Amino acid sequence: MTLIAFVVLYLLVSVVIGLYAATRVKNTADYAVAGRSLPLVMVVTTTFATWFGSETVLGVPAKFIEGGLEKTVEDPFGAAFCLIFVGMFFAARLYRLKLLTIGDFYRQRYGRGVEIFSAVVIAISYLGWVAAQITALGLVFHLLSGEAISTVQGMAIGTAVVLTYTVFGGMWSVALNDFVQMLIIIVGLSLIAWFAADLAGGVGNVVAHASAREMFNFFPEPSVHAWLFWLSAAVTIMIGSIPQQDVFQRVMAANSEKNAVRGPILGGAAYLAFAAVPMFIGVAAFVVMPEVAGELLKEDAQKILPTLVMEHMPMWLKVLFFGALLSAIMSTASATLLAPTTTFVQNILKNFLPMTDKAELRAMRITLAVFAACVLAYSIRMEGTPIYELVAMAYQFPVVGAFWPLVLGLYWERATSQGAVWSIVLGMSTWGLLTLTPLGEAIPSVLAGLILAGVGMVVGSLLPTAGNRAHREHRARHGHAAAQPHVRP
C-alpha cells in the first residue's frame, strides 16, 4: 500500500469517528461543550492536541533553527503557559458560571454591547490560526502526491475533510478525535526522533550541533528595544489565548470543576515538554543532510522535517510521521473552526434573531460551513505566509481587545461596562496606530496595546460617571455575575 493510500485511510477513520460522535449530540450544550461530561484524560488530550498543531510540527522547528530558543518564546513557551495560567487562575471561576461561550461572560458582566464586540474580536482572531492549519494541510497533500496536487487543491481537500467530521459532531467529535490523534502524535514523533538521532550519530551529536550554534540562548540581547519586542512576543499567545473560545470550551467540557482546573495545567505542561521533539528532529536534519537542510532553510524552513522523513526514513516511519502531522493539524483545525462558530451564533446572531435550541444547533452547523469557506479563501489569499506568523497574528486581537475585561471582570468588583469599553477602544486604537505606522518599529504594538487597555479598564471603571453609578447600583442589587444563572435576558 502506498503512502498516500495510508493517509486516505487515516482521513476516512477520522471522519467515521466524527460521525460516531454526532450520535451523542442532542442539543447545543452537547455540540458546544460535549455536555460538560469529559473525564480528566480527555480534557488533557484535547487541550494538548488542539495546541499541538502545524505550527508546532513545522513552524516551531523552523523558528528554532533560524534563531534558537529566543525565537520560540511565543510558541511553545507562551502557548504552554497560557494553558497553565488558565488552569491556575481562570478555570474554576469560569466553570462555576455554567456558560456556553466566553462571550456569555462579557454579557453577564458588562452587557450586550461589550458581548457583541468581544465576540467579533474573538471570532476574527481565529482566521489566522485556522488558516495556518489549512495551509499546512495543503502543503502535506502537495508533498504526498509528489506535487501532483497543488497546495491550493490540498487546502480545499483538507478543509472538506475537517469540515465533514466537525460539522456533525461538534465538540464531541473534536474530543474523540483529539484523543486518538494525541496518541498518534506522541508515538509517531517519538519514534521518528529516535530514528533521526540514530541517523545523526546519537543524541549527543544533535545537542552539540545546536549548542555550537548557540540555539539554546533563550533571552534577547541586553537592549531595551530587544527586550520590549521579546516580551511582546511572549505575551501574544500567552495572554491572547486566555480569552478565547477554544480554551474556554475545554474548561467547560470537563465533568467537574477539579478536572477543569487540572486538565489545562497538565495539557500545557505536556505540550511544553513534547514540543521539544520536533525541534530536536529539525536540528538532527542538519546533521544528517546539511547541504539539503541549508538550502531549505533559505527557501522554506518548514519543509526541513518532511524532507528528512521522505528521503531518509523507511515507509513505516513515513506513515507514522504524516499520520502524526495530519493528527496535529486536524485536531487544531477542527477545534478552531468550532470555537468562532459557537461564539458567533451564541453571542452575535442570537442578539438579533432569537431562536429555539434546535434552531440554534442548526445555525451552528451552517455557520461552521460558512466560516470554513471563509478560512479557505483567506488561506489561499495568504499563501506563502509562514505558518508560525499566521498563528502569531491571530492572537493579537484578544490581547488588546478582550483580556483585561475578562481578568478584572473576574477579580475586581469595581470593573464596569464603561471600563470595558475604554479598555477595548484604547487597546485596539493603540495597537492599530502602531501596527499601521512606522512607530511600530520602535514600540511593539501588542505590548503597548495591552498596557493601555489595562489603563483604560481601570480609569474607565473608576471615573464617577452616571453609567458607572448605575452599573454599581445594579450589581449591588443583583450580586456578582458569578452568582447569576446563565439566562439570556
mmCIF file with all atom_site columns, C-alpha atoms in Angstrom, residues 120-295:
data_model
loop_
_atom_site.group_PDB
_atom_site.id
_atom_site.type_symbol
_atom_site.label_atom_id
_atom_site.label_alt_id
_atom_site.label_comp_id
_atom_site.label_asym_id
_atom_site.label_entity_id
_atom_site.label_seq_id
_atom_site.pdbx_PDB_ins_code
_atom_site.Cartn_x
_atom_site.Cartn_y
_atom_site.Cartn_z
_atom_site.occupancy
_atom_site.B_iso_or_equiv
_atom_site.pdbx_formal_charge
_atom_site.auth_seq_id
_atom_site.auth_comp_id
_atom_site.auth_asym_id
_atom_site.auth_atom_id
_atom_site.pdbx_PDB_model_num
ATOM 1   C CA . VAL A 1 120 ? -16.445 39.847 16.933 1.00 0.00 ? 120 VAL A CA 1
ATOM 2   C CA . VAL A 1 121 ? -12.828 40.294 18.094 1.00 0.00 ? 121 VAL A CA 1
ATOM 3   C CA . ILE A 1 122 ? -12.594 36.663 19.213 1.00 0.00 ? 122 ILE A CA 1
ATOM 4   C CA . ALA A 1 123 ? -14.184 35.274 16.033 1.00 0.00 ? 123 ALA A CA 1
ATOM 5   C CA . ILE A 1 124 ? -11.945 37.310 13.703 1.00 0.00 ? 124 ILE A CA 1
ATOM 6   C CA . SER A 1 125 ? -8.833  36.251 15.605 1.00 0.00 ? 125 SER A CA 1
ATOM 7   C CA . TYR A 1 126 ? -9.417  32.632 14.571 1.00 0.00 ? 126 TYR A CA 1
ATOM 8   C CA . LEU A 1 127 ? -8.954  33.357 10.868 1.00 0.00 ? 127 LEU A CA 1
ATOM 9   C CA . GLY A 1 128 ? -5.166  33.305 11.121 1.00 0.00 ? 128 GLY A CA 1
ATOM 10  C CA . TRP A 1 129 ? -4.963  30.243 13.331 1.00 0.00 ? 129 TRP A CA 1
ATOM 11  C CA . VAL A 1 130 ? -7.296  28.094 11.245 1.00 0.00 ? 130 VAL A CA 1
ATOM 12  C CA . ALA A 1 131 ? -5.650  29.402 8.065  1.00 0.00 ? 131 ALA A CA 1
ATOM 13  C CA . ALA A 1 132 ? -2.310  28.139 9.386  1.00 0.00 ? 132 ALA A CA 1
ATOM 14  C CA . GLN A 1 133 ? -3.742  24.622 9.714  1.00 0.00 ? 133 GLN A CA 1
ATOM 15  C CA . ILE A 1 134 ? -5.393  24.723 6.280  1.00 0.00 ? 134 ILE A CA 1
ATOM 16  C CA . THR A 1 135 ? -2.136  25.969 4.751  1.00 0.00 ? 135 THR A CA 1
ATOM 17  C CA . ALA A 1 136 ? -0.280  23.063 6.370  1.00 0.00 ? 136 ALA A CA 1
ATOM 18  C CA . LEU A 1 137 ? -2.844  20.566 5.091  1.00 0.00 ? 137 LEU A CA 1
ATOM 19  C CA . GLY A 1 138 ? -2.323  21.947 1.595  1.00 0.00 ? 138 GLY A CA 1
ATOM 20  C CA . LEU A 1 139 ? 1.448   21.544 1.961  1.00 0.00 ? 139 LEU A CA 1
ATOM 21  C CA . VAL A 1 140 ? 1.093   17.946 3.198  1.00 0.00 ? 140 VAL A CA 1
ATOM 22  C CA . PHE A 1 141 ? -1.144  16.861 0.323  1.00 0.00 ? 141 PHE A CA 1
ATOM 23  C CA . HIS A 1 142 ? 1.169   18.640 -2.114 1.00 0.00 ? 142 HIS A CA 1
ATOM 24  C CA . LEU A 1 143 ? 4.193   16.703 -0.806 1.00 0.00 ? 143 LEU A CA 1
ATOM 25  C CA . LEU A 1 144 ? 2.407   13.354 -0.508 1.00 0.00 ? 144 LEU A CA 1
ATOM 26  C CA . SER A 1 145 ? 1.118   13.471 -4.067 1.00 0.00 ? 145 SER A CA 1
ATOM 27  C CA . GLY A 1 146 ? 4.570   14.123 -5.485 1.00 0.00 ? 146 GLY A CA 1
ATOM 28  C CA . GLU A 1 147 ? 3.365   17.665 -6.294 1.00 0.00 ? 147 GLU A CA 1
ATOM 29  C CA . ALA A 1 148 ? 0.545   16.291 -8.474 1.00 0.00 ? 148 ALA A CA 1
ATOM 30  C CA . ILE A 1 149 ? -1.911  18.052 -6.131 1.00 0.00 ? 149 ILE A CA 1
ATOM 31  C CA . SER A 1 150 ? -1.264  21.782 -5.859 1.00 0.00 ? 150 SER A CA 1
ATOM 32  C CA . THR A 1 151 ? -1.084  23.420 -2.450 1.00 0.00 ? 151 THR A CA 1
ATOM 33  C CA . VAL A 1 152 ? -4.383  25.212 -3.085 1.00 0.00 ? 152 VAL A CA 1
ATOM 34  C CA . GLN A 1 153 ? -6.099  21.965 -4.089 1.00 0.00 ? 153 GLN A CA 1
ATOM 35  C CA . GLY A 1 154 ? -4.668  20.347 -0.963 1.00 0.00 ? 154 GLY A CA 1
ATOM 36  C CA . MET A 1 155 ? -6.131  23.171 1.127  1.00 0.00 ? 155 MET A CA 1
ATOM 37  C CA . ALA A 1 156 ? -9.566  22.513 -0.350 1.00 0.00 ? 156 ALA A CA 1
ATOM 38  C CA . ILE A 1 157 ? -9.329  18.750 0.305  1.00 0.00 ? 157 ILE A CA 1
ATOM 39  C CA . GLY A 1 158 ? -8.164  19.277 3.888  1.00 0.00 ? 158 GLY A CA 1
ATOM 40  C CA . THR A 1 159 ? -10.913 21.795 4.599  1.00 0.00 ? 159 THR A CA 1
ATOM 41  C CA . ALA A 1 160 ? -13.551 19.409 3.281  1.00 0.00 ? 160 ALA A CA 1
ATOM 42  C CA . VAL A 1 161 ? -12.332 16.533 5.482  1.00 0.00 ? 161 VAL A CA 1
ATOM 43  C CA . VAL A 1 162 ? -12.144 18.573 8.708  1.00 0.00 ? 162 VAL A CA 1
ATOM 44  C CA . LEU A 1 163 ? -15.491 20.218 7.992  1.00 0.00 ? 163 LEU A CA 1
ATOM 45  C CA . THR A 1 164 ? -17.174 16.855 7.385  1.00 0.00 ? 164 THR A CA 1
ATOM 46  C CA . TYR A 1 165 ? -16.367 15.345 10.762 1.00 0.00 ? 165 TYR A CA 1
ATOM 47  C CA . THR A 1 166 ? -16.715 18.568 12.783 1.00 0.00 ? 166 THR A CA 1
ATOM 48  C CA . VAL A 1 167 ? -19.998 19.889 11.393 1.00 0.00 ? 167 VAL A CA 1
ATOM 49  C CA . PHE A 1 168 ? -21.986 16.890 12.656 1.00 0.00 ? 168 PHE A CA 1
ATOM 50  C CA . GLY A 1 169 ? -20.323 16.012 15.958 1.00 0.00 ? 169 GLY A CA 1
ATOM 51  C CA . GLY A 1 170 ? -19.173 19.405 17.252 1.00 0.00 ? 170 GLY A CA 1
ATOM 52  C CA . MET A 1 171 ? -17.175 19.278 20.494 1.00 0.00 ? 171 MET A CA 1
ATOM 53  C CA . TRP A 1 172 ? -17.841 15.546 20.897 1.00 0.00 ? 172 TRP A CA 1
ATOM 54  C CA . SER A 1 173 ? -16.222 14.927 17.514 1.00 0.00 ? 173 SER A CA 1
ATOM 55  C CA . VAL A 1 174 ? -13.281 17.186 18.389 1.00 0.00 ? 174 VAL A CA 1
ATOM 56  C CA . ALA A 1 175 ? -12.710 15.497 21.771 1.00 0.00 ? 175 ALA A CA 1
ATOM 57  C CA . LEU A 1 176 ? -12.872 11.911 20.483 1.00 0.00 ? 176 LEU A CA 1
ATOM 58  C CA . ASN A 1 177 ? -10.630 12.631 17.504 1.00 0.00 ? 177 ASN A CA 1
ATOM 59  C CA . ASP A 1 178 ? -8.211  14.558 19.727 1.00 0.00 ? 178 ASP A CA 1
ATOM 60  C CA . PHE A 1 179 ? -7.862  11.533 22.000 1.00 0.00 ? 179 PHE A CA 1
ATOM 61  C CA . VAL A 1 180 ? -6.886  9.291  19.075 1.00 0.00 ? 180 VAL A CA 1
ATOM 62  C CA . GLN A 1 181 ? -4.772  11.965 17.418 1.00 0.00 ? 181 GLN A CA 1
ATOM 63  C CA . MET A 1 182 ? -2.747  12.705 20.545 1.00 0.00 ? 182 MET A CA 1
ATOM 64  C CA . LEU A 1 183 ? -1.736  9.039  20.794 1.00 0.00 ? 183 LEU A CA 1
ATOM 65  C CA . ILE A 1 184 ? -0.612  9.072  17.153 1.00 0.00 ? 184 ILE A CA 1
ATOM 66  C CA . ILE A 1 185 ? 1.328   12.323 17.659 1.00 0.00 ? 185 ILE A CA 1
ATOM 67  C CA . ILE A 1 186 ? 3.226   11.028 20.712 1.00 0.00 ? 186 ILE A CA 1
ATOM 68  C CA . VAL A 1 187 ? 4.044   7.595  19.298 1.00 0.00 ? 187 VAL A CA 1
ATOM 69  C CA . GLY A 1 188 ? 4.823   8.795  15.777 1.00 0.00 ? 188 GLY A CA 1
ATOM 70  C CA . LEU A 1 189 ? 7.082   11.727 16.609 1.00 0.00 ? 189 LEU A CA 1
ATOM 71  C CA . SER A 1 190 ? 8.869   9.845  19.413 1.00 0.00 ? 190 SER A CA 1
ATOM 72  C CA . LEU A 1 191 ? 9.848   7.022  17.059 1.00 0.00 ? 191 LEU A CA 1
ATOM 73  C CA . ILE A 1 192 ? 10.928  9.482  14.367 1.00 0.00 ? 192 ILE A CA 1
ATOM 74  C CA . ALA A 1 193 ? 13.082  11.381 16.887 1.00 0.00 ? 193 ALA A CA 1
ATOM 75  C CA . TRP A 1 194 ? 14.713  8.101  17.934 1.00 0.00 ? 194 TRP A CA 1
ATOM 76  C CA . PHE A 1 195 ? 15.405  7.155  14.318 1.00 0.00 ? 195 PHE A CA 1
ATOM 77  C CA . ALA A 1 196 ? 16.664  10.682 13.476 1.00 0.00 ? 196 ALA A CA 1
ATOM 78  C CA . ALA A 1 197 ? 19.054  10.580 16.440 1.00 0.00 ? 197 ALA A CA 1
ATOM 79  C CA . ASP A 1 198 ? 20.406  7.252  15.192 1.00 0.00 ? 198 ASP A CA 1
ATOM 80  C CA . LEU A 1 199 ? 20.961  8.697  11.696 1.00 0.00 ? 199 LEU A CA 1
ATOM 81  C CA . ALA A 1 200 ? 22.738  11.704 13.244 1.00 0.00 ? 200 ALA A CA 1
ATOM 82  C CA . GLY A 1 201 ? 25.120  9.564  15.287 1.00 0.00 ? 201 GLY A CA 1
ATOM 83  C CA . GLY A 1 202 ? 23.363  9.901  18.628 1.00 0.00 ? 202 GLY A CA 1
ATOM 84  C CA . VAL A 1 203 ? 21.545  12.467 20.739 1.00 0.00 ? 203 VAL A CA 1
ATOM 85  C CA . GLY A 1 204 ? 24.892  13.969 21.808 1.00 0.00 ? 204 GLY A CA 1
ATOM 86  C CA . ASN A 1 205 ? 25.775  14.925 18.234 1.00 0.00 ? 205 ASN A CA 1
ATOM 87  C CA . VAL A 1 206 ? 22.445  16.691 17.745 1.00 0.00 ? 206 VAL A CA 1
ATOM 88  C CA . VAL A 1 207 ? 22.711  18.590 21.043 1.00 0.00 ? 207 VAL A CA 1
ATOM 89  C CA . ALA A 1 208 ? 26.331  19.532 20.295 1.00 0.00 ? 208 ALA A CA 1
ATOM 90  C CA . HIS A 1 209 ? 25.299  20.873 16.875 1.00 0.00 ? 209 HIS A CA 1
ATOM 91  C CA . ALA A 1 210 ? 22.612  23.048 18.445 1.00 0.00 ? 210 ALA A CA 1
ATOM 92  C CA . SER A 1 211 ? 24.907  24.207 21.234 1.00 0.00 ? 211 SER A CA 1
ATOM 93  C CA . ALA A 1 212 ? 27.702  25.147 18.820 1.00 0.00 ? 212 ALA A CA 1
ATOM 94  C CA . ARG A 1 213 ? 25.265  27.436 17.009 1.00 0.00 ? 213 ARG A CA 1
ATOM 95  C CA . GLU A 1 214 ? 24.036  28.955 20.301 1.00 0.00 ? 214 GLU A CA 1
ATOM 96  C CA . MET A 1 215 ? 20.481  27.707 19.747 1.00 0.00 ? 215 MET A CA 1
ATOM 97  C CA . PHE A 1 216 ? 19.849  27.338 23.490 1.00 0.00 ? 216 PHE A CA 1
ATOM 98  C CA . ASN A 1 217 ? 20.019  31.082 24.186 1.00 0.00 ? 217 ASN A CA 1
ATOM 99  C CA . PHE A 1 218 ? 16.547  31.956 25.476 1.00 0.00 ? 218 PHE A CA 1
ATOM 100 C CA . PHE A 1 219 ? 16.803  35.639 26.371 1.00 0.00 ? 219 PHE A CA 1
ATOM 101 C CA . PRO A 1 220 ? 17.356  38.510 23.898 1.00 0.00 ? 220 PRO A CA 1
ATOM 102 C CA . GLU A 1 221 ? 20.393  40.751 23.672 1.00 0.00 ? 221 GLU A CA 1
ATOM 103 C CA . PRO A 1 222 ? 20.679  43.285 26.533 1.00 0.00 ? 222 PRO A CA 1
ATOM 104 C CA . SER A 1 223 ? 18.903  46.267 24.952 1.00 0.00 ? 223 SER A CA 1
ATOM 105 C CA . VAL A 1 224 ? 15.578  47.932 25.737 1.00 0.00 ? 224 VAL A CA 1
ATOM 106 C CA . HIS A 1 225 ? 14.365  47.505 22.154 1.00 0.00 ? 225 HIS A CA 1
ATOM 107 C CA . ALA A 1 226 ? 15.171  43.771 22.059 1.00 0.00 ? 226 ALA A CA 1
ATOM 108 C CA . TRP A 1 227 ? 13.578  43.098 25.442 1.00 0.00 ? 227 TRP A CA 1
ATOM 109 C CA . LEU A 1 228 ? 10.381  45.009 24.608 1.00 0.00 ? 228 LEU A CA 1
ATOM 110 C CA . PHE A 1 229 ? 9.815   43.045 21.416 1.00 0.00 ? 229 PHE A CA 1
ATOM 111 C CA . TRP A 1 230 ? 10.733  39.762 23.124 1.00 0.00 ? 230 TRP A CA 1
ATOM 112 C CA . LEU A 1 231 ? 8.189   40.441 25.882 1.00 0.00 ? 231 LEU A CA 1
ATOM 113 C CA . SER A 1 232 ? 5.625   41.430 23.279 1.00 0.00 ? 232 SER A CA 1
ATOM 114 C CA . ALA A 1 233 ? 6.122   38.110 21.503 1.00 0.00 ? 233 ALA A CA 1
ATOM 115 C CA . ALA A 1 234 ? 5.881   36.238 24.811 1.00 0.00 ? 234 ALA A CA 1
ATOM 116 C CA . VAL A 1 235 ? 2.522   37.725 25.812 1.00 0.00 ? 235 VAL A CA 1
ATOM 117 C CA . THR A 1 236 ? 0.901   37.427 22.377 1.00 0.00 ? 236 THR A CA 1
ATOM 118 C CA . ILE A 1 237 ? -0.208  33.803 22.728 1.00 0.00 ? 237 ILE A CA 1
ATOM 119 C CA . MET A 1 238 ? 0.322   33.545 26.497 1.00 0.00 ? 238 MET A CA 1
ATOM 120 C CA . ILE A 1 239 ? -2.318  36.245 27.081 1.00 0.00 ? 239 ILE A CA 1
ATOM 121 C CA . GLY A 1 240 ? -4.094  36.350 23.730 1.00 0.00 ? 240 GLY A CA 1
ATOM 122 C CA . SER A 1 241 ? -5.277  32.742 24.061 1.00 0.00 ? 241 SER A CA 1
ATOM 123 C CA . ILE A 1 242 ? -6.802  33.162 27.522 1.00 0.00 ? 242 ILE A CA 1
ATOM 124 C CA . PRO A 1 243 ? -9.991  34.994 26.410 1.00 0.00 ? 243 PRO A CA 1
ATOM 125 C CA . GLN A 1 244 ? -10.513 32.505 23.580 1.00 0.00 ? 244 GLN A CA 1
ATOM 126 C CA . GLN A 1 245 ? -13.429 30.199 22.940 1.00 0.00 ? 245 GLN A CA 1
ATOM 127 C CA . ASP A 1 246 ? -11.411 27.068 22.130 1.00 0.00 ? 246 ASP A CA 1
ATOM 128 C CA . VAL A 1 247 ? -9.638  27.141 25.507 1.00 0.00 ? 247 VAL A CA 1
ATOM 129 C CA . PHE A 1 248 ? -12.896 28.032 27.250 1.00 0.00 ? 248 PHE A CA 1
ATOM 130 C CA . GLN A 1 249 ? -14.732 25.104 25.626 1.00 0.00 ? 249 GLN A CA 1
ATOM 131 C CA . ARG A 1 250 ? -12.219 22.637 27.015 1.00 0.00 ? 250 ARG A CA 1
ATOM 132 C CA . VAL A 1 251 ? -12.661 24.012 30.504 1.00 0.00 ? 251 VAL A CA 1
ATOM 133 C CA . MET A 1 252 ? -16.450 23.913 30.199 1.00 0.00 ? 252 MET A CA 1
ATOM 134 C CA . ALA A 1 253 ? -16.427 20.384 28.705 1.00 0.00 ? 253 ALA A CA 1
ATOM 135 C CA . ALA A 1 254 ? -14.869 18.849 31.852 1.00 0.00 ? 254 ALA A CA 1
ATOM 136 C CA . ASN A 1 255 ? -17.115 16.722 34.034 1.00 0.00 ? 255 ASN A CA 1
ATOM 137 C CA . SER A 1 256 ? -16.073 18.501 37.251 1.00 0.00 ? 256 SER A CA 1
ATOM 138 C CA . GLU A 1 257 ? -14.501 21.738 38.445 1.00 0.00 ? 257 GLU A CA 1
ATOM 139 C CA . LYS A 1 258 ? -11.450 19.830 39.660 1.00 0.00 ? 258 LYS A CA 1
ATOM 140 C CA . ASN A 1 259 ? -10.856 18.345 36.196 1.00 0.00 ? 259 ASN A CA 1
ATOM 141 C CA . ALA A 1 260 ? -11.476 21.705 34.563 1.00 0.00 ? 260 ALA A CA 1
ATOM 142 C CA . VAL A 1 261 ? -8.550  23.036 36.614 1.00 0.00 ? 261 VAL A CA 1
ATOM 143 C CA . ARG A 1 262 ? -6.208  20.073 36.258 1.00 0.00 ? 262 ARG A CA 1
ATOM 144 C CA . GLY A 1 263 ? -6.839  19.445 32.549 1.00 0.00 ? 263 GLY A CA 1
ATOM 145 C CA . PRO A 1 264 ? -5.308  22.612 31.067 1.00 0.00 ? 264 PRO A CA 1
ATOM 146 C CA . ILE A 1 265 ? -2.417  22.586 33.559 1.00 0.00 ? 265 ILE A CA 1
ATOM 147 C CA . LEU A 1 266 ? -1.442  19.029 32.634 1.00 0.00 ? 266 LEU A CA 1
ATOM 148 C CA . GLY A 1 267 ? -2.127  19.676 28.946 1.00 0.00 ? 267 GLY A CA 1
ATOM 149 C CA . GLY A 1 268 ? 0.066   22.784 28.980 1.00 0.00 ? 268 GLY A CA 1
ATOM 150 C CA . ALA A 1 269 ? 2.923   21.019 30.754 1.00 0.00 ? 269 ALA A CA 1
ATOM 151 C CA . ALA A 1 270 ? 2.726   18.097 28.311 1.00 0.00 ? 270 ALA A CA 1
ATOM 152 C CA . TYR A 1 271 ? 2.685   20.483 25.363 1.00 0.00 ? 271 TYR A CA 1
ATOM 153 C CA . LEU A 1 272 ? 5.793   22.344 26.531 1.00 0.00 ? 272 LEU A CA 1
ATOM 154 C CA . ALA A 1 273 ? 7.690   19.092 27.101 1.00 0.00 ? 273 ALA A CA 1
ATOM 155 C CA . PHE A 1 274 ? 6.703   17.391 23.864 1.00 0.00 ? 274 PHE A CA 1
ATOM 156 C CA . ALA A 1 275 ? 7.130   20.464 21.629 1.00 0.00 ? 275 ALA A CA 1
ATOM 157 C CA . ALA A 1 276 ? 10.869  19.880 22.058 1.00 0.00 ? 276 ALA A CA 1
ATOM 158 C CA . VAL A 1 277 ? 10.597  16.678 19.983 1.00 0.00 ? 277 VAL A CA 1
ATOM 159 C CA . PRO A 1 278 ? 10.037  18.289 16.543 1.00 0.00 ? 278 PRO A CA 1
ATOM 160 C CA . MET A 1 279 ? 12.676  20.893 17.445 1.00 0.00 ? 279 MET A CA 1
ATOM 161 C CA . PHE A 1 280 ? 15.141  18.056 18.082 1.00 0.00 ? 280 PHE A CA 1
ATOM 162 C CA . ILE A 1 281 ? 14.226  16.371 14.778 1.00 0.00 ? 281 ILE A CA 1
ATOM 163 C CA . GLY A 1 282 ? 14.745  19.658 12.934 1.00 0.00 ? 282 GLY A CA 1
ATOM 164 C CA . VAL A 1 283 ? 18.281  20.031 14.288 1.00 0.00 ? 283 VAL A CA 1
ATOM 165 C CA . ALA A 1 284 ? 19.013  16.367 13.538 1.00 0.00 ? 284 ALA A CA 1
ATOM 166 C CA . ALA A 1 285 ? 18.137  17.076 9.908  1.00 0.00 ? 285 ALA A CA 1
ATOM 167 C CA . PHE A 1 286 ? 21.110  19.461 9.693  1.00 0.00 ? 286 PHE A CA 1
ATOM 168 C CA . VAL A 1 287 ? 23.439  16.741 10.941 1.00 0.00 ? 287 VAL A CA 1
ATOM 169 C CA . VAL A 1 288 ? 22.013  14.092 8.599  1.00 0.00 ? 288 VAL A CA 1
ATOM 170 C CA . MET A 1 289 ? 21.633  16.213 5.429  1.00 0.00 ? 289 MET A CA 1
ATOM 171 C CA . PRO A 1 290 ? 23.497  19.514 5.992  1.00 0.00 ? 290 PRO A CA 1
ATOM 172 C CA . GLU A 1 291 ? 23.506  20.750 2.389  1.00 0.00 ? 291 GLU A CA 1
ATOM 173 C CA . VAL A 1 292 ? 19.841  19.998 1.682  1.00 0.00 ? 292 VAL A CA 1
ATOM 174 C CA . ALA A 1 293 ? 18.757  21.438 5.039  1.00 0.00 ? 293 ALA A CA 1
ATOM 175 C CA . GLY A 1 294 ? 20.814  24.556 4.412  1.00 0.00 ? 294 GLY A CA 1
ATOM 176 C CA . GLU A 1 295 ? 19.098  25.118 1.061  1.00 0.00 ? 295 GLU A CA 1
#
